[in-house]
Coordinates of C-alpha atoms and ligand atoms in Angstrom, one line a residue:
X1 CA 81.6 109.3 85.0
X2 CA 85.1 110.9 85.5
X3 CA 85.4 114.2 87.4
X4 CA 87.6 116.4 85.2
X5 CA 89.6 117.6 88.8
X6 CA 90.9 114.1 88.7
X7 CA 92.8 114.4 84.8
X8 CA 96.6 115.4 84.5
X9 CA 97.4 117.6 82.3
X10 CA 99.1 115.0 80.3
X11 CA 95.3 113.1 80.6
X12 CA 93.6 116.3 79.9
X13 CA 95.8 116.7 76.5
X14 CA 95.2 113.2 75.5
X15 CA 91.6 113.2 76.2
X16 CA 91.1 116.6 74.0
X17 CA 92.9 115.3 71.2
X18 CA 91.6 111.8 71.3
X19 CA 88.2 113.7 70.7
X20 CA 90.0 115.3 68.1
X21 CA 90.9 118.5 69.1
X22 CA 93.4 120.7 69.1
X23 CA 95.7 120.4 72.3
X24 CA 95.2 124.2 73.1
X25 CA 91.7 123.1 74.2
X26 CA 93.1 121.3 77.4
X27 CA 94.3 124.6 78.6
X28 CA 91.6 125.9 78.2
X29 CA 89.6 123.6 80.5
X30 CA 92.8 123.3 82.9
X31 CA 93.0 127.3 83.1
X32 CA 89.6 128.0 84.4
X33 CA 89.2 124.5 86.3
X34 CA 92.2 126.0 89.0
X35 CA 91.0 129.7 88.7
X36 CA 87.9 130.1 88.3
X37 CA 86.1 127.2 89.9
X38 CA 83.2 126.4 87.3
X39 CA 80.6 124.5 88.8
X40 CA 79.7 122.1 85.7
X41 CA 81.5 121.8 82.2
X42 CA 78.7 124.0 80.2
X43 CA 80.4 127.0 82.9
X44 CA 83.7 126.7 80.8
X45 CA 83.1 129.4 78.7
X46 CA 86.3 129.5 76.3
X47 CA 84.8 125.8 74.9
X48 CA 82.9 125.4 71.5
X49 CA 79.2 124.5 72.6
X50 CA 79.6 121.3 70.6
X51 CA 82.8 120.2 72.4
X52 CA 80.9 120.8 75.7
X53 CA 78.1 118.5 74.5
X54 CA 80.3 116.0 73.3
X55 CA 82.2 116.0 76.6
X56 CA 79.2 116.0 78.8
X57 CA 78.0 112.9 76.7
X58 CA 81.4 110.8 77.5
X59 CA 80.5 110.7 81.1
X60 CA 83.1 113.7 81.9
X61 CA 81.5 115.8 84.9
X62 CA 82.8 118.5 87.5
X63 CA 82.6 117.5 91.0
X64 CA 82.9 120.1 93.7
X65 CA 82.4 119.7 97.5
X66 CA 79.3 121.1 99.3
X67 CA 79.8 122.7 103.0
X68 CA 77.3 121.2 105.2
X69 CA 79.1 122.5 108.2
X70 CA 81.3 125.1 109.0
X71 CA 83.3 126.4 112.3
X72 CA 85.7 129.2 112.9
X73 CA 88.0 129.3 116.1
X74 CA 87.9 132.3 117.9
X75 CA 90.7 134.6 116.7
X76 CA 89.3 133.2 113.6
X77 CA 92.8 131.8 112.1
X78 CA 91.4 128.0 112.0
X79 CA 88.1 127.4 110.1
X80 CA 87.0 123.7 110.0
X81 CA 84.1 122.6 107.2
X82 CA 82.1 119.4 106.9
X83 CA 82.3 118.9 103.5
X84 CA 79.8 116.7 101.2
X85 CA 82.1 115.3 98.7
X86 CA 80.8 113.9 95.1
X87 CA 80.6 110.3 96.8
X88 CA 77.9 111.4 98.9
X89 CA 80.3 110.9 101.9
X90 CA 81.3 113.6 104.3
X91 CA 84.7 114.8 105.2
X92 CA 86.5 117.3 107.4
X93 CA 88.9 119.5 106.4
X94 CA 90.9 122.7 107.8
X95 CA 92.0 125.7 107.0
X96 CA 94.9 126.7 108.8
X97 CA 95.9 131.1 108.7
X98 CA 99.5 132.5 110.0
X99 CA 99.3 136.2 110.2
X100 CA 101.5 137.8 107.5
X101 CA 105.4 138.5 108.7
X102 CA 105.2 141.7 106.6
X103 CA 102.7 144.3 107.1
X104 CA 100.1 144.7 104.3
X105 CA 101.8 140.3 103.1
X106 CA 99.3 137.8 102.7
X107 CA 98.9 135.2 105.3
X108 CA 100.5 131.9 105.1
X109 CA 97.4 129.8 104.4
X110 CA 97.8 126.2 105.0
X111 CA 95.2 123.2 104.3
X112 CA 95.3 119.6 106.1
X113 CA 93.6 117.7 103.4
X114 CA 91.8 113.9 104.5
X115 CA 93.1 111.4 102.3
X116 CA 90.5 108.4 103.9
X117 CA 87.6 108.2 105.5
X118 CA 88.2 107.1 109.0
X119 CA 91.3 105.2 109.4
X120 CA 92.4 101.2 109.9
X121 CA 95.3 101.7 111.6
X122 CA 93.4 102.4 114.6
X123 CA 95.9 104.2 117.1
X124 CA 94.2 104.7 120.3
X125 CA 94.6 107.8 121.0
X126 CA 93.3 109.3 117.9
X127 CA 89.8 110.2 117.2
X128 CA 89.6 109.1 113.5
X129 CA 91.4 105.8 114.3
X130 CA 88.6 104.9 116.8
X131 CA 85.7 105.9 114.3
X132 CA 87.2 103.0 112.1
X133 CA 88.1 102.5 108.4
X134 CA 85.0 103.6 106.2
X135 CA 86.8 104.1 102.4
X136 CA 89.5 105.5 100.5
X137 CA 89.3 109.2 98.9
X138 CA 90.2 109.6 95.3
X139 CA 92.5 112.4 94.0
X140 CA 89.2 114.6 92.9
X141 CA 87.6 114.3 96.6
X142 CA 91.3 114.9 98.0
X143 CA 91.5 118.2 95.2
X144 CA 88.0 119.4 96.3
X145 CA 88.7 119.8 99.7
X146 CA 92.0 122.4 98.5
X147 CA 89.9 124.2 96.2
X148 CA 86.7 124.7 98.6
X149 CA 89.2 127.1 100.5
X150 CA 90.7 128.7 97.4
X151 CA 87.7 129.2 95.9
X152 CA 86.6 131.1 99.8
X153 CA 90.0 132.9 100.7
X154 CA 90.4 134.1 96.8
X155 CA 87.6 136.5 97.1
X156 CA 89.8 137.9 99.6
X157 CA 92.4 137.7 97.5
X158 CA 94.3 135.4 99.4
X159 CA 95.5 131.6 98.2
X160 CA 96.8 128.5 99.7
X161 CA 100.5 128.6 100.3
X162 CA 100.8 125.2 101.7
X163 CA 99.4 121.6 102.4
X164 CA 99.7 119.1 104.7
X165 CA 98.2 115.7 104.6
X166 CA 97.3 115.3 108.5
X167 CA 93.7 115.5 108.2
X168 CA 91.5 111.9 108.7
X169 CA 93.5 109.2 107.3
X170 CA 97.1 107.1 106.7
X171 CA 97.7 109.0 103.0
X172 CA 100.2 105.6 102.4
X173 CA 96.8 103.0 102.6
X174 CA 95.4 105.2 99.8
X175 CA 98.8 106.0 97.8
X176 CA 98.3 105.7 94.3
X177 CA 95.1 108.5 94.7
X178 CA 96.7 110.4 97.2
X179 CA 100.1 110.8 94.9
X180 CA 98.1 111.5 91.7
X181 CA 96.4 114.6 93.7
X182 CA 99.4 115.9 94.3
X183 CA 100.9 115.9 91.3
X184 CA 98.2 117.6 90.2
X185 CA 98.5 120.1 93.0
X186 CA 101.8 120.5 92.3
X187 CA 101.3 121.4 88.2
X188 CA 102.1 124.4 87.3
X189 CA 99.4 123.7 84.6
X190 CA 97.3 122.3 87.6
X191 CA 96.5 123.8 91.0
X192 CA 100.3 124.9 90.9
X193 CA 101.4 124.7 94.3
X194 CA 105.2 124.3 94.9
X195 CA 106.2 121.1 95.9
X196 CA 108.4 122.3 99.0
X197 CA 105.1 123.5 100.3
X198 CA 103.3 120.4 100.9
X199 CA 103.9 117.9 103.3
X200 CA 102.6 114.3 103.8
X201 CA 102.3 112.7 107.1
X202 CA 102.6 108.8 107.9
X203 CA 101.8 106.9 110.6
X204 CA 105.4 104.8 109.1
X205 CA 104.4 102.5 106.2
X206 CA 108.1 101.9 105.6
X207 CA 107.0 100.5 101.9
X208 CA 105.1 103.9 101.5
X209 CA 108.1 105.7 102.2
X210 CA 110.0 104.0 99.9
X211 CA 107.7 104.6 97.0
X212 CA 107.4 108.0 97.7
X213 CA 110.8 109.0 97.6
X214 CA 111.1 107.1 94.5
X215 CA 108.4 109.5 92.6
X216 CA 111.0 112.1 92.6
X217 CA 109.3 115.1 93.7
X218 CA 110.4 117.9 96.5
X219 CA 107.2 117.1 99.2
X220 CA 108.5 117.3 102.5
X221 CA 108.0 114.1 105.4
X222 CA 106.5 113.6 108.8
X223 CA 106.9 110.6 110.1
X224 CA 104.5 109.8 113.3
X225 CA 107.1 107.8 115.6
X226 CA 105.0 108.3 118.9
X227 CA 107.4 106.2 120.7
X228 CA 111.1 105.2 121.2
X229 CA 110.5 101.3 120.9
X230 CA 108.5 98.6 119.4
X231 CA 106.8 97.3 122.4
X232 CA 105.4 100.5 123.4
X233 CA 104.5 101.5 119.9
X234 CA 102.2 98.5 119.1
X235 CA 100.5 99.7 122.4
X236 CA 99.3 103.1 120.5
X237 CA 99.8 102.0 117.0
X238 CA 97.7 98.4 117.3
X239 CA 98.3 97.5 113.7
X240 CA 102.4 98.7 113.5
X241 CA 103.0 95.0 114.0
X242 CA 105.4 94.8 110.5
X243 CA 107.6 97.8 110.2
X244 CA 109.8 98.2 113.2
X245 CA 110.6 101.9 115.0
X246 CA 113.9 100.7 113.8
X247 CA 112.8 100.2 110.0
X248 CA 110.8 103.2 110.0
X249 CA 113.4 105.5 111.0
X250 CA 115.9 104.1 108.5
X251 CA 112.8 104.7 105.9
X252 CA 112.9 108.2 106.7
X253 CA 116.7 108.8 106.7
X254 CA 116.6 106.8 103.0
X255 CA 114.1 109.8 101.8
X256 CA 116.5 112.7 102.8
X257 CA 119.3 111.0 101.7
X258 CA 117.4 110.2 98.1
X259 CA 115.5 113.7 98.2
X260 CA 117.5 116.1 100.2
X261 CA 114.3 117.1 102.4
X262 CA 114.8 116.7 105.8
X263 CA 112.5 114.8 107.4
X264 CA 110.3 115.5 110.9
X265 CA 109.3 112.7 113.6
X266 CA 106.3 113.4 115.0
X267 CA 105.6 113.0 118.3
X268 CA 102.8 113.1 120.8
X269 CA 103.1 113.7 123.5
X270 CA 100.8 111.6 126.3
X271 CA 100.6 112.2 129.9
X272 CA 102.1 109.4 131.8
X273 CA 102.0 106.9 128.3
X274 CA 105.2 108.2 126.5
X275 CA 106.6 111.3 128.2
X276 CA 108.9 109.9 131.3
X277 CA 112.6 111.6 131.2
X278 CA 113.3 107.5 130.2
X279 CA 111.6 107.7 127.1
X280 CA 112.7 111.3 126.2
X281 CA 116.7 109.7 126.8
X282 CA 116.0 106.5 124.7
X283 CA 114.7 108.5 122.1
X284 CA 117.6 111.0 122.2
X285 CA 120.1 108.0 122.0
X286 CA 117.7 106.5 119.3
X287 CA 117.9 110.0 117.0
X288 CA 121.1 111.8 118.3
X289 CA 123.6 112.4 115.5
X290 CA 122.0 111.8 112.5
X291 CA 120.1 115.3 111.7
X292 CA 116.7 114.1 112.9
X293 CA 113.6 116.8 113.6
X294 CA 111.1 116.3 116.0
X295 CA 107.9 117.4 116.5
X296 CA 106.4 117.4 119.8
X297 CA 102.2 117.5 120.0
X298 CA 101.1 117.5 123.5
X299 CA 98.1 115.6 123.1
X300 CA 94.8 117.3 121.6
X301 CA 91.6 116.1 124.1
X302 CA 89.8 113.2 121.6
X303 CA 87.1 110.6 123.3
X304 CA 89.9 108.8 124.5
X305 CA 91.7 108.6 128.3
X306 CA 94.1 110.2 127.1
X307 CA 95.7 113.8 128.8
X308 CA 98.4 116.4 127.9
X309 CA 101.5 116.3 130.1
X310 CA 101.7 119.8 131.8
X311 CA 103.9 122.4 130.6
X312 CA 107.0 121.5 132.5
X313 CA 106.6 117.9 131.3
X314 CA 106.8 119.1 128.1
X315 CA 109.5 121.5 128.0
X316 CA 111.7 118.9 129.8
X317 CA 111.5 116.5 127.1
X318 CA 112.5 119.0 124.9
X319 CA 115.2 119.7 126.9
X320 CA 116.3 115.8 127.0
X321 CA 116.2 115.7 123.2
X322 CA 117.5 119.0 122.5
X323 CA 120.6 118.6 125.0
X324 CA 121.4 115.3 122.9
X325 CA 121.8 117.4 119.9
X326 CA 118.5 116.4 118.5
X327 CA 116.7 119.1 116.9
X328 CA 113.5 119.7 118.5
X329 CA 110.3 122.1 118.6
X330 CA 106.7 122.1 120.3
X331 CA 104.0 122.2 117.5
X332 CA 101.6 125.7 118.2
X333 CA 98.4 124.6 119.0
X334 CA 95.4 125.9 116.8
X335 CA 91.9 124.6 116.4
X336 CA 91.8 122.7 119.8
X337 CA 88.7 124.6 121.0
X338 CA 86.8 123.4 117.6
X339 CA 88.0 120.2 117.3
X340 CA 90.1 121.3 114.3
X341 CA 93.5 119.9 115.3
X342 CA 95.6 117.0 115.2
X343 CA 94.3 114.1 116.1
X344 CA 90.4 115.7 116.3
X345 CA 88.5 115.0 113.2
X346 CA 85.6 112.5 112.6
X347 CA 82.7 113.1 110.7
X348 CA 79.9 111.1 112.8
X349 CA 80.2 114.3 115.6
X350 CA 80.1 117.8 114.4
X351 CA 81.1 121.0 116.3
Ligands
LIG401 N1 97.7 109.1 109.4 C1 98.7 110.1 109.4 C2 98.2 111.5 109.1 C3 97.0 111.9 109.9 S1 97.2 112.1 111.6 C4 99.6 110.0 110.6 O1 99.2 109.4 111.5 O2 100.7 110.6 110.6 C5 98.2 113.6 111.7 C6 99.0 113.8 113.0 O3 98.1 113.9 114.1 C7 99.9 112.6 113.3 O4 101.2 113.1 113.7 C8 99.2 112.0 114.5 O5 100.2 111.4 115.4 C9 98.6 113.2 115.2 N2 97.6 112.9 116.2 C10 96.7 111.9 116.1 N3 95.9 112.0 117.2 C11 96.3 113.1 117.9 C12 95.8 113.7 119.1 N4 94.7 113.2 119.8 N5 96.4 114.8 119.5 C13 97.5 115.3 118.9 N6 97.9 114.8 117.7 C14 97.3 113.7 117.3
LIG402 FE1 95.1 106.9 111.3 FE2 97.0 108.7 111.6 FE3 94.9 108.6 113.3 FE4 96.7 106.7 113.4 S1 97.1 108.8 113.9 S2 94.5 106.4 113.3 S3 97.3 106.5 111.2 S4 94.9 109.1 111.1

């Protein structure tokens, strides 16, 4: 069986013509596919009945996600789903609104994708680390979960305008899947979203990094640092033992260098773990000077003993970075209340 969502449009071509067809006809199976959501292949309308027959009989399917669970935040700008993926395994996804700058725009509508279920790398203060590594996702499960909220906003005439891999998972253990969904994303002849709009997050595979800015594409980089040094990041990153703090930041100036997009460190930020004025200065020295971003999370409540530092905390470590020159913001909280941000999802609790 292959899921059409997972085809290029390169594969798509090749697989129409190797039927012997003309190439117009993978258009018109890419076209609807990304705009009109058919639920099976006999839905494509544009298709000669035969050519659906003969594709239904080569094993070629269309697999879409069923919601098994869904919960909306209160101002209603975060919506989380459970979603039943064709592999018979759940996943959470978000949806992610920004009121519209203009009056009468459309919202800025982004969607943290899951690239894994659960997660090996295990980092103890985050809630799909401690459920555990349970499999990989391939590009169509990862490309269901974006067009589940197309297929819900578009009624409202609305459409994703960006993507960001931070939902359960490391996207770099599950690369060569997670890259072919977004180039697929990222067609124009596929989902079409613009590369400058998506961004991938990493727990710091340094060899990840490396291959990524090698595929020559625009996608912007977070790099999850979490702490100024080795010895303290092995403490929250158990399984960090091979790339270095050091390594990993030199990964990360390599991909600006080789792509020209800037690249953020993200931080969390965890009461009394890795928010001391020491830290914040050893991390200023450790980024000063060489256009660095950071990201600071106060800590999103998980299972975990983990707390958020209080406000002040916060804003003096900002201060400490940003008085080094380091460029610096405090990521806006959404979804906390469901269990929809950072850090949050598993799919064994629900709610
Ligand atoms: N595996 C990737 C992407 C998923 S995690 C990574 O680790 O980068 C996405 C972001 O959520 C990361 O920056 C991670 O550090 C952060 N995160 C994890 N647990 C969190 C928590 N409890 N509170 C706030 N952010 C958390
Ligand atoms: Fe995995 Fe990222 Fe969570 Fe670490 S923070 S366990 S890498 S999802």
């Amino acid at each position: 069986m292959t899921d059409l969502y997972r085809l290029l449009p390169e594969e798509m071509e090749k697989m129409v013509i190797d039927m012997g067809y003309d190439r117009y006809r993978a258009n018109q199976i890419l076209m609807p596919l990304y705009c009109k959501f058919p639920k099976s292949i006999a839905d494509i309308k544009q298709l000669p009945k035969e050519m659906i027959a003969e594709l239904v009989d080569a094993g070629y399917t269309i697999g879409s996600a069923k919601e098994v669970h869904k919960i909306t935040s209160d101002d209603g700008d975060t919506t989380k789903v459970l979603l039943n993926l064709t592999n018979d395994k759940s996943v959470e996804t978000v949806l992610m609104q920004y009121k519209p700058e203009k009056v009468g725009g459309l919202p800025r509508s982004t969607v943290c994708v899951s690239t894994q279920i659960g997660c090996a790398m295990g980092c103890i203060f985050c809630a799909t680390g401690q459920m555990g590594f349970e499999t990989n996702l391939k590009a169509e499960h990862i490309i269901s979960q974006v067009i589940h909220f197309e297929e819900i906003i578009e009624q409202r005439k609305e459409h994703i305008t960006n993507l960001v891999f931070m939902g359960m998972g490391e996207p770099m253990a599950n690369y060569d899947e997670m890259i072919r969904a977004v180039k697929i994303l990222t067609d124009p002849r596929g989902f079409g979203l613009g590369q400058r709009h998506i961004t991938i997050s990493t727990i710091g595979i340094k060899a990840g990094i490396e291959r990524l800015a090698e595929e020559n594409l625009q996608i912007g980089l977070a790099i999850s640092l979490l702490a100024p040094n080795n010895e303290l990041r092995k403490k929250l990153v158990p399984t960090a033992t091979s790339d270095s703090v050091e390594e990993i930041i030199e990964a990360g100036h390599n991909y600006f260098k080789k792509t020209g997009r800037r690249v953020t460190f993200e931080y969390v930020l965890m009461d009394g773990v890795n928010d001391s004025r020491e830290i914040a200065n050893e991390l200023a020295e450790l980024l000063r000077g060489n256009g660095s971003h950071v990201n600071l999370i106060p800590i999103n409540p998980t299972a975990g003993d983990f707390e958020r530092p209080s406000k002040s905390r916060v804003f003096e470590f900002k201060r400490i970075l940003s008085g080094a020159g380091v460029n610096c913001t405090i990521r806006i909280e959404k979804g906390t209340e469901i269990s929809a941000a950072c850090g949050q999802l598993r799919t064994d609790i629900v709610g």
